């Protein structure tokens, strides 16, 4: 099986948090947190369509400027999501620059900013050509846990306690489509861009009786199928992939319960581990987890794989101790 999401931490564990999640065979990615993103090549940054920010401490949001700089002058619609007060933070960033030439760009960049409150979200659009002046009214929508959804996947969020509200995030594929090579061979088809269209049609719940045409380069003519018949011959459906991202949270009971529920059965849980357990008092005061607590949460949520990050600089050259502590806590329960 080829997973659809290929998450990777943007930086090493002592540097700013950020999880880059490119999609297989698509020039597209989402990102959880926006710390320093200089380690991401421009071609990867340009794939990003949706940005989810846990909170706006500087180590989680300073990458906004680099992203904006690269996207300016491009025909892009970027969607940002963040905690309560996020709209103000973004407006503050935008207000830091002079935009008198912004309406002269050939291609219009637009930003949609959504902030999450307990049971509703507020969204507002900002267009480069309007010098990023906010459109008048924010749109209010009820929020029941799903922050963003499209046919193939959804992103859920919870509000956690970090002495300020901080979002825990999870992306879940609705189901996974595995293309069977032998099936393609049997029908004399070659993989190509049509496969993305084919998958999208299945995610869109298109009528199985609908016609589906496949054009394969190097072959004369086209082949016609019904969507259902083609699906039957070339693909198998398996459970969708789930990636969860938890950072900057205190190990309180309400946080633990919410995290375990959000991260339940994740294929990969990315979870901060700023401190070692011997320093758990410092962790608690600063609103962070220890490696032991991170490993324990990974085990309790049944995550199949987990990675820790966001280490305090006090453990420079001792990162193996953090990995070891988290691993031991995980294995004790599993
Ligand atoms: Zn923080
Ligand atoms: Zn942080």
mmCIF file of C-alpha atoms and ligand atoms in Angstrom:
data_model
loop_
_atom_site.group_PDB
_atom_site.id
_atom_site.type_symbol
_atom_site.label_atom_id
_atom_site.label_comp_id
_atom_site.label_asym_id
_atom_site.label_seq_id
_atom_site.Cartn_x
_atom_site.Cartn_y
_atom_site.Cartn_z
ATOM 1 C CA UNK A 1 0.000 0.000 0.000
ATOM 2 C CA UNK A 2 1.231 3.479 -0.872
ATOM 3 C CA UNK A 3 0.105 5.913 1.833
ATOM 4 C CA UNK A 4 -1.544 9.103 0.576
ATOM 5 C CA UNK A 5 0.066 11.382 3.169
ATOM 6 C CA UNK A 6 3.821 11.580 3.620
ATOM 7 C CA UNK A 7 4.276 13.648 6.792
ATOM 8 C CA UNK A 8 7.691 14.898 7.812
ATOM 9 C CA UNK A 9 8.881 17.275 10.521
ATOM 10 C CA UNK A 10 10.318 20.358 8.848
ATOM 11 C CA UNK A 11 13.177 20.778 11.338
ATOM 12 C CA UNK A 12 15.254 18.756 13.759
ATOM 13 C CA UNK A 13 13.820 18.121 17.254
ATOM 14 C CA UNK A 14 15.598 21.125 18.833
ATOM 15 C CA UNK A 15 14.334 23.579 16.213
ATOM 16 C CA UNK A 16 10.923 25.111 15.490
ATOM 17 C CA UNK A 17 7.949 22.762 15.216
ATOM 18 C CA UNK A 18 6.121 22.201 11.930
ATOM 19 C CA UNK A 19 4.786 19.140 10.136
ATOM 20 C CA UNK A 20 4.786 19.168 6.351
ATOM 21 C CA UNK A 21 2.270 16.737 4.839
ATOM 22 C CA UNK A 22 2.563 16.345 1.052
ATOM 23 C CA UNK A 23 -0.004 14.237 -0.829
ATOM 24 C CA UNK A 24 1.134 11.327 -2.980
ATOM 25 C CA UNK A 25 1.195 12.095 -6.731
ATOM 26 C CA UNK A 26 -0.247 15.573 -6.216
ATOM 27 C CA UNK A 27 1.528 18.897 -6.195
ATOM 28 C CA UNK A 28 -0.206 19.676 -2.970
ATOM 29 C CA UNK A 29 0.452 19.689 0.767
ATOM 30 C CA UNK A 30 -0.980 20.837 4.059
ATOM 31 C CA UNK A 31 1.065 21.953 7.039
ATOM 32 C CA UNK A 32 0.555 21.745 10.785
ATOM 33 C CA UNK A 33 2.312 24.734 12.416
ATOM 34 C CA UNK A 34 4.387 27.387 10.777
ATOM 35 C CA UNK A 35 7.636 27.828 12.729
ATOM 36 C CA UNK A 36 10.881 28.445 10.849
ATOM 37 C CA UNK A 37 10.313 26.924 7.376
ATOM 38 C CA UNK A 38 13.632 27.870 5.760
ATOM 39 C CA UNK A 39 14.563 24.188 5.634
ATOM 40 C CA UNK A 40 11.658 23.575 3.235
ATOM 41 C CA UNK A 41 12.596 24.099 -0.414
ATOM 42 C CA UNK A 42 10.488 26.736 -2.215
ATOM 43 C CA UNK A 43 8.981 24.081 -4.486
ATOM 44 C CA UNK A 44 7.583 22.330 -1.417
ATOM 45 C CA UNK A 45 6.305 25.529 0.196
ATOM 46 C CA UNK A 46 4.468 26.318 -3.044
ATOM 47 C CA UNK A 47 2.541 23.036 -2.726
ATOM 48 C CA UNK A 48 0.913 24.181 0.522
ATOM 49 C CA UNK A 49 -2.795 24.991 0.250
ATOM 50 C CA UNK A 50 -4.006 24.745 3.860
ATOM 51 C CA UNK A 51 -2.134 25.861 6.964
ATOM 52 C CA UNK A 52 -3.182 24.867 10.469
ATOM 53 C CA UNK A 53 -1.499 26.737 13.324
ATOM 54 C CA UNK A 54 -1.690 25.270 16.852
ATOM 55 C CA UNK A 55 -1.045 28.646 18.538
ATOM 56 C CA UNK A 56 0.863 31.809 17.776
ATOM 57 C CA UNK A 57 3.900 31.575 20.033
ATOM 58 C CA UNK A 58 6.705 32.805 17.806
ATOM 59 C CA UNK A 59 8.287 29.370 17.308
ATOM 60 C CA UNK A 60 5.023 28.156 15.730
ATOM 61 C CA UNK A 61 4.194 31.138 13.539
ATOM 62 C CA UNK A 62 7.337 32.942 12.411
ATOM 63 C CA UNK A 63 7.229 31.065 9.085
ATOM 64 C CA UNK A 64 4.168 33.074 8.034
ATOM 65 C CA UNK A 65 6.381 35.774 6.495
ATOM 66 C CA UNK A 66 8.418 33.359 4.387
ATOM 67 C CA UNK A 67 5.272 31.658 3.161
ATOM 68 C CA UNK A 68 3.615 34.960 2.299
ATOM 69 C CA UNK A 69 6.763 36.203 0.550
ATOM 70 C CA UNK A 70 6.892 33.155 -1.715
ATOM 71 C CA UNK A 71 3.186 33.121 -2.477
ATOM 72 C CA UNK A 72 2.895 36.827 -3.366
ATOM 73 C CA UNK A 73 2.208 37.459 -7.021
ATOM 74 C CA UNK A 74 0.792 33.965 -7.537
ATOM 75 C CA UNK A 75 -2.721 32.930 -8.322
ATOM 76 C CA UNK A 76 -3.327 31.116 -5.034
ATOM 77 C CA UNK A 77 -6.030 30.795 -2.446
ATOM 78 C CA UNK A 78 -4.481 29.929 0.889
ATOM 79 C CA UNK A 79 -6.566 28.845 3.867
ATOM 80 C CA UNK A 80 -5.220 29.384 7.370
ATOM 81 C CA UNK A 81 -6.730 28.013 10.569
ATOM 82 C CA UNK A 82 -5.744 28.899 14.112
ATOM 83 C CA UNK A 83 -6.859 29.299 17.738
ATOM 84 C CA UNK A 84 -8.994 32.096 19.254
ATOM 85 C CA UNK A 85 -7.474 35.494 18.402
ATOM 86 C CA UNK A 86 -5.773 34.139 15.269
ATOM 87 C CA UNK A 87 -7.392 36.663 12.946
ATOM 88 C CA UNK A 88 -5.902 39.478 14.993
ATOM 89 C CA UNK A 89 -2.467 37.866 14.838
ATOM 90 C CA UNK A 90 -2.621 37.560 11.050
ATOM 91 C CA UNK A 91 -3.914 41.108 10.644
ATOM 92 C CA UNK A 92 -1.015 42.274 12.809
ATOM 93 C CA UNK A 93 1.452 40.473 10.538
ATOM 94 C CA UNK A 94 -0.145 41.941 7.409
ATOM 95 C CA UNK A 95 -0.180 45.412 8.960
ATOM 96 C CA UNK A 96 3.589 45.217 9.352
ATOM 97 C CA UNK A 97 4.150 45.783 5.611
ATOM 98 C CA UNK A 98 3.258 48.445 3.061
ATOM 99 C CA UNK A 99 0.987 47.200 0.285
ATOM 100 C CA UNK A 100 0.643 50.200 -2.056
ATOM 101 C CA UNK A 101 1.908 48.134 -5.024
ATOM 102 C CA UNK A 102 -0.039 44.999 -4.198
ATOM 103 C CA UNK A 103 -2.861 45.720 -6.659
ATOM 104 C CA UNK A 104 -0.355 45.746 -9.530
ATOM 105 C CA UNK A 105 0.573 42.079 -9.284
ATOM 106 C CA UNK A 106 -0.603 40.057 -12.269
ATOM 107 C CA UNK A 107 -1.885 37.201 -10.187
ATOM 108 C CA UNK A 108 -4.085 37.696 -7.160
ATOM 109 C CA UNK A 109 -3.154 35.957 -3.929
ATOM 110 C CA UNK A 110 -5.990 35.611 -1.450
ATOM 111 C CA UNK A 111 -5.986 34.439 2.127
ATOM 112 C CA UNK A 112 -8.863 32.967 4.049
ATOM 113 C CA UNK A 113 -8.294 33.137 7.788
ATOM 114 C CA UNK A 114 -10.363 31.008 10.151
ATOM 115 C CA UNK A 115 -10.140 31.099 13.916
ATOM 116 C CA UNK A 116 -11.611 28.404 16.110
ATOM 117 C CA UNK A 117 -13.665 29.234 19.184
ATOM 118 C CA UNK A 118 -15.207 26.657 21.515
ATOM 119 C CA UNK A 119 -18.282 25.915 19.393
ATOM 120 C CA UNK A 120 -17.992 28.143 16.357
ATOM 121 C CA UNK A 121 -15.463 29.370 13.822
ATOM 122 C CA UNK A 122 -14.979 32.860 12.383
ATOM 123 C CA UNK A 123 -13.616 33.301 8.847
ATOM 124 C CA UNK A 124 -12.595 36.295 6.834
ATOM 125 C CA UNK A 125 -10.997 36.806 3.414
ATOM 126 C CA UNK A 126 -8.089 39.088 2.549
ATOM 127 C CA UNK A 127 -7.127 39.804 -1.060
ATOM 128 C CA UNK A 128 -3.743 40.989 -2.194
ATOM 129 C CA UNK A 129 -5.450 43.282 -4.714
ATOM 130 C CA UNK A 130 -7.339 44.985 -1.885
ATOM 131 C CA UNK A 131 -4.019 45.472 -0.085
ATOM 132 C CA UNK A 132 -5.073 42.765 2.342
ATOM 133 C CA UNK A 133 -7.718 44.999 3.890
ATOM 134 C CA UNK A 134 -10.148 42.652 5.643
ATOM 135 C CA UNK A 135 -13.512 42.200 3.958
ATOM 136 C CA UNK A 136 -16.127 43.704 6.210
ATOM 137 C CA UNK A 137 -17.764 40.929 8.182
ATOM 138 C CA UNK A 138 -16.374 37.684 9.481
ATOM 139 C CA UNK A 139 -18.512 34.642 8.645
ATOM 140 C CA UNK A 140 -19.570 32.643 11.673
ATOM 141 C CA UNK A 141 -20.164 28.883 11.416
ATOM 142 C CA UNK A 142 -20.884 26.237 14.034
ATOM 143 C CA UNK A 143 -17.857 24.132 15.002
ATOM 144 C CA UNK A 144 -18.269 20.522 16.091
ATOM 145 C CA UNK A 145 -14.690 19.298 15.802
ATOM 146 C CA UNK A 146 -14.155 19.157 12.028
ATOM 147 C CA UNK A 147 -12.237 22.186 10.924
ATOM 148 C CA UNK A 148 -11.912 21.429 7.234
ATOM 149 C CA UNK A 149 -13.317 18.736 4.982
ATOM 150 C CA UNK A 150 -13.180 17.702 1.355
ATOM 151 C CA UNK A 151 -14.141 14.511 -0.462
ATOM 152 C CA UNK A 152 -10.954 12.577 0.287
ATOM 153 C CA UNK A 153 -10.062 13.705 3.818
ATOM 154 C CA UNK A 154 -10.932 15.865 6.797
ATOM 155 C CA UNK A 155 -8.958 17.789 9.406
ATOM 156 C CA UNK A 156 -10.243 17.738 12.993
ATOM 157 C CA UNK A 157 -9.160 20.016 15.806
ATOM 158 C CA UNK A 158 -9.498 20.174 19.578
ATOM 159 C CA UNK A 159 -8.743 23.083 21.869
ATOM 160 C CA UNK A 160 -6.114 22.139 24.447
ATOM 161 C CA UNK A 161 -4.654 23.977 27.427
ATOM 162 C CA UNK A 162 -1.147 25.501 27.112
ATOM 163 C CA UNK A 163 -1.938 28.334 29.544
ATOM 164 C CA UNK A 164 -3.505 29.697 26.359
ATOM 165 C CA UNK A 165 -5.772 27.779 23.937
ATOM 166 C CA UNK A 166 -3.706 25.568 21.625
ATOM 167 C CA UNK A 167 -5.077 23.386 18.815
ATOM 168 C CA UNK A 168 -4.472 19.637 18.596
ATOM 169 C CA UNK A 169 -4.828 18.555 14.956
ATOM 170 C CA UNK A 170 -5.580 15.367 13.062
ATOM 171 C CA UNK A 171 -5.940 14.605 9.353
ATOM 172 C CA UNK A 172 -7.890 11.498 8.346
ATOM 173 C CA UNK A 173 -8.325 10.078 4.890
ATOM 174 C CA UNK A 174 -11.941 8.949 4.328
ATOM 175 C CA UNK A 175 -10.779 5.599 2.925
ATOM 176 C CA UNK A 176 -7.687 4.489 1.079
ATOM 177 C CA UNK A 177 -7.688 3.406 -2.547
ATOM 178 C CA UNK A 178 -5.005 0.898 -3.504
ATOM 179 C CA UNK A 179 -4.411 0.550 -7.224
ATOM 180 C CA UNK A 180 -3.622 -3.030 -8.221
ATOM 181 C CA UNK A 181 -0.819 -3.210 -10.759
ATOM 182 C CA UNK A 182 -1.935 -6.593 -12.104
ATOM 183 C CA UNK A 183 -5.396 -5.148 -12.691
ATOM 184 C CA UNK A 184 -3.909 -2.340 -14.791
ATOM 185 C CA UNK A 185 -1.803 -4.852 -16.720
ATOM 186 C CA UNK A 186 -4.752 -7.127 -17.386
ATOM 187 C CA UNK A 187 -6.646 -4.210 -18.919
ATOM 188 C CA UNK A 188 -3.564 -2.978 -20.739
ATOM 189 C CA UNK A 189 -3.652 0.404 -18.965
ATOM 190 C CA UNK A 190 -0.768 2.568 -17.901
ATOM 191 C CA UNK A 191 -0.736 4.711 -14.761
ATOM 192 C CA UNK A 192 -1.138 8.411 -15.533
ATOM 193 C CA UNK A 193 -2.960 11.569 -14.474
ATOM 194 C CA UNK A 194 -6.257 9.776 -15.154
ATOM 195 C CA UNK A 195 -5.693 7.799 -11.930
ATOM 196 C CA UNK A 196 -6.091 10.970 -9.829
ATOM 197 C CA UNK A 197 -9.334 11.752 -11.661
ATOM 198 C CA UNK A 198 -10.483 8.187 -11.140
ATOM 199 C CA UNK A 199 -9.761 8.332 -7.399
ATOM 200 C CA UNK A 200 -11.435 11.721 -7.105
ATOM 201 C CA UNK A 201 -14.561 10.322 -8.802
ATOM 202 C CA UNK A 202 -14.717 7.530 -6.212
ATOM 203 C CA UNK A 203 -14.227 9.973 -3.316
ATOM 204 C CA UNK A 204 -16.969 12.159 -4.808
ATOM 205 C CA UNK A 205 -19.349 9.192 -4.660
ATOM 206 C CA UNK A 206 -19.940 9.434 -8.409
ATOM 207 C CA UNK A 207 -22.560 6.993 -9.731
ATOM 208 C CA UNK A 208 -20.819 3.640 -10.421
ATOM 209 C CA UNK A 209 -22.767 3.429 -13.677
ATOM 210 C CA UNK A 210 -21.162 6.673 -14.928
ATOM 211 C CA UNK A 211 -18.883 6.400 -17.970
ATOM 212 C CA UNK A 212 -15.155 6.709 -17.347
ATOM 213 C CA UNK A 213 -12.730 7.158 -20.205
ATOM 214 C CA UNK A 214 -9.037 6.270 -19.969
ATOM 215 C CA UNK A 215 -6.485 7.648 -22.353
ATOM 216 C CA UNK A 216 -3.089 6.044 -22.072
ATOM 217 C CA UNK A 217 -0.098 7.725 -23.705
ATOM 218 C CA UNK A 218 1.584 5.530 -26.279
ATOM 219 C CA UNK A 219 -1.628 3.679 -27.064
ATOM 220 C CA UNK A 220 -3.969 4.402 -29.891
ATOM 221 C CA UNK A 221 -7.482 5.365 -28.919
ATOM 222 C CA UNK A 222 -9.303 5.477 -25.642
ATOM 223 C CA UNK A 223 -10.862 2.857 -23.491
ATOM 224 C CA UNK A 224 -14.303 3.226 -22.012
ATOM 225 C CA UNK A 225 -15.456 1.731 -18.740
ATOM 226 C CA UNK A 226 -18.150 2.321 -16.211
ATOM 227 C CA UNK A 227 -16.624 3.723 -13.044
ATOM 228 C CA UNK A 228 -17.881 0.805 -10.937
ATOM 229 C CA UNK A 229 -16.536 -1.825 -13.320
ATOM 230 C CA UNK A 230 -13.107 -0.182 -13.541
ATOM 231 C CA UNK A 231 -12.966 0.184 -9.747
ATOM 232 C CA UNK A 232 -13.793 -3.488 -9.377
ATOM 233 C CA UNK A 233 -10.922 -4.473 -11.647
ATOM 234 C CA UNK A 234 -8.125 -2.143 -10.583
ATOM 235 C CA UNK A 235 -8.580 -1.094 -6.970
ATOM 236 C CA UNK A 236 -9.115 -2.269 -3.427
ATOM 237 C CA UNK A 237 -10.406 -0.126 -0.594
ATOM 238 C CA UNK A 238 -8.746 -0.131 2.839
ATOM 239 C CA UNK A 239 -9.142 2.075 5.940
ATOM 240 C CA UNK A 240 -7.928 5.660 5.497
ATOM 241 C CA UNK A 241 -4.655 6.935 6.897
ATOM 242 C CA UNK A 242 -4.693 9.080 10.047
ATOM 243 C CA UNK A 243 -1.973 11.518 11.163
ATOM 244 C CA UNK A 244 -2.224 13.411 14.458
ATOM 245 C CA UNK A 245 -0.155 16.359 15.682
ATOM 246 C CA UNK A 246 -0.022 17.435 19.332
ATOM 247 C CA UNK A 247 2.253 20.159 20.618
ATOM 248 C CA UNK A 248 2.627 22.592 23.515
ATOM 249 C CA UNK A 249 0.225 21.072 26.014
ATOM 250 C CA UNK A 250 0.269 20.560 29.742
ATOM 251 C CA UNK A 251 -0.276 16.999 31.043
ATOM 252 C CA UNK A 252 -3.604 17.739 32.721
ATOM 253 C CA UNK A 253 -6.432 15.231 32.845
ATOM 254 C CA UNK A 254 -8.736 17.161 30.505
ATOM 255 C CA UNK A 255 -5.872 17.487 27.987
ATOM 256 C CA UNK A 256 -5.011 13.780 28.261
ATOM 257 C CA UNK A 257 -8.621 12.723 27.640
ATOM 258 C CA UNK A 258 -9.012 14.985 24.618
ATOM 259 C CA UNK A 259 -5.639 13.954 23.132
ATOM 260 C CA UNK A 260 -6.282 10.219 23.513
ATOM 261 C CA UNK A 261 -9.674 10.646 21.842
ATOM 262 C CA UNK A 262 -8.362 12.749 18.939
ATOM 263 C CA UNK A 263 -5.316 10.550 18.339
ATOM 264 C CA UNK A 264 -7.225 7.242 18.664
ATOM 265 C CA UNK A 265 -5.818 4.673 16.179
ATOM 266 C CA UNK A 266 -3.524 7.122 14.412
ATOM 267 C CA UNK A 267 -1.109 5.614 11.938
ATOM 268 C CA UNK A 268 1.412 8.203 13.061
ATOM 269 C CA UNK A 269 1.231 10.512 16.066
ATOM 270 C CA UNK A 270 3.612 13.472 16.190
ATOM 271 C CA UNK A 271 3.781 14.636 19.791
ATOM 272 C CA UNK A 272 5.986 17.143 21.575
ATOM 273 C CA UNK A 273 8.309 16.032 24.344
ATOM 274 C CA UNK A 274 9.995 19.198 25.524
ATOM 275 C CA UNK A 275 11.382 17.841 28.800
ATOM 276 C CA UNK A 276 12.560 14.693 30.519
ATOM 277 C CA UNK A 277 10.395 13.296 33.255
ATOM 278 C CA UNK A 278 12.889 14.262 35.960
ATOM 279 C CA UNK A 279 12.068 17.863 34.999
ATOM 280 C CA UNK A 280 8.299 17.380 34.931
ATOM 281 C CA UNK A 281 7.720 20.311 37.298
ATOM 282 C CA UNK A 282 9.361 22.655 34.792
ATOM 283 C CA UNK A 283 7.304 21.033 32.016
ATOM 284 C CA UNK A 284 4.122 21.647 33.973
ATOM 285 C CA UNK A 285 5.034 25.283 34.677
ATOM 286 C CA UNK A 286 5.756 25.931 31.019
ATOM 287 C CA UNK A 287 2.717 24.044 29.733
ATOM 288 C CA UNK A 288 4.647 21.216 28.036
ATOM 289 C CA UNK A 289 4.886 17.416 28.065
ATOM 290 C CA UNK A 290 7.739 15.210 29.139
ATOM 291 C CA UNK A 291 9.016 12.370 26.956
ATOM 292 C CA UNK A 292 7.491 9.821 29.313
ATOM 293 C CA UNK A 293 4.110 11.559 29.125
ATOM 294 C CA UNK A 294 4.341 11.715 25.313
ATOM 295 C CA UNK A 295 5.108 7.982 25.066
ATOM 296 C CA UNK A 296 2.309 7.211 27.482
ATOM 297 C CA UNK A 297 -0.223 9.233 25.433
ATOM 298 C CA UNK A 298 0.962 7.559 22.219
ATOM 299 C CA UNK A 299 0.371 4.133 23.769
ATOM 300 C CA UNK A 300 -2.988 5.016 25.289
ATOM 301 C CA UNK A 301 -4.286 6.350 21.995
ATOM 302 C CA UNK A 302 -3.208 3.171 20.186
ATOM 303 C CA UNK A 303 -0.989 5.075 17.744
ATOM 304 C CA UNK A 304 0.819 2.591 15.499
ATOM 305 C CA UNK A 305 3.856 4.831 15.215
ATOM 306 C CA UNK A 306 4.894 8.000 17.014
ATOM 307 C CA UNK A 307 7.581 10.680 16.792
ATOM 308 C CA UNK A 308 8.613 13.173 19.440
ATOM 309 C CA UNK A 309 9.951 16.688 18.809
ATOM 310 C CA UNK A 310 10.289 20.230 20.292
ATOM 311 C CA UNK A 311 13.101 19.323 22.730
ATOM 312 C CA UNK A 312 14.300 21.930 25.221
ATOM 313 C CA UNK A 313 17.859 23.148 24.446
ATOM 314 C CA UNK A 314 18.882 22.025 27.947
ATOM 315 C CA UNK A 315 19.122 18.470 26.498
ATOM 316 C CA UNK A 316 21.467 19.353 23.645
ATOM 317 C CA UNK A 317 23.559 16.237 22.854
ATOM 318 C CA UNK A 318 21.280 14.138 25.071
ATOM 319 C CA UNK A 319 18.400 13.580 22.659
ATOM 320 C CA UNK A 320 18.858 9.811 22.849
ATOM 321 C CA UNK A 321 17.682 9.999 26.493
ATOM 322 C CA UNK A 322 14.417 11.640 25.406
ATOM 323 C CA UNK A 323 13.823 9.029 22.686
ATOM 324 C CA UNK A 324 14.608 6.253 25.145
ATOM 325 C CA UNK A 325 12.282 7.596 27.831
ATOM 326 C CA UNK A 326 9.372 8.010 25.382
ATOM 327 C CA UNK A 327 9.943 4.549 23.878
ATOM 328 C CA UNK A 328 9.973 2.891 27.310
ATOM 329 C CA UNK A 329 6.697 4.559 28.306
ATOM 330 C CA UNK A 330 5.111 3.506 25.008
ATOM 331 C CA UNK A 331 6.223 -0.111 25.269
ATOM 332 C CA UNK A 332 5.217 -0.483 28.897
ATOM 333 C CA UNK A 333 1.572 -0.001 27.979
ATOM 334 C CA UNK A 334 1.386 -1.460 24.491
HETATM 335 ZN ZN1 LIG B 1 3.862 27.473 22.973
HETATM 336 ZN ZN1 LIG B 2 6.464 25.811 21.212
#
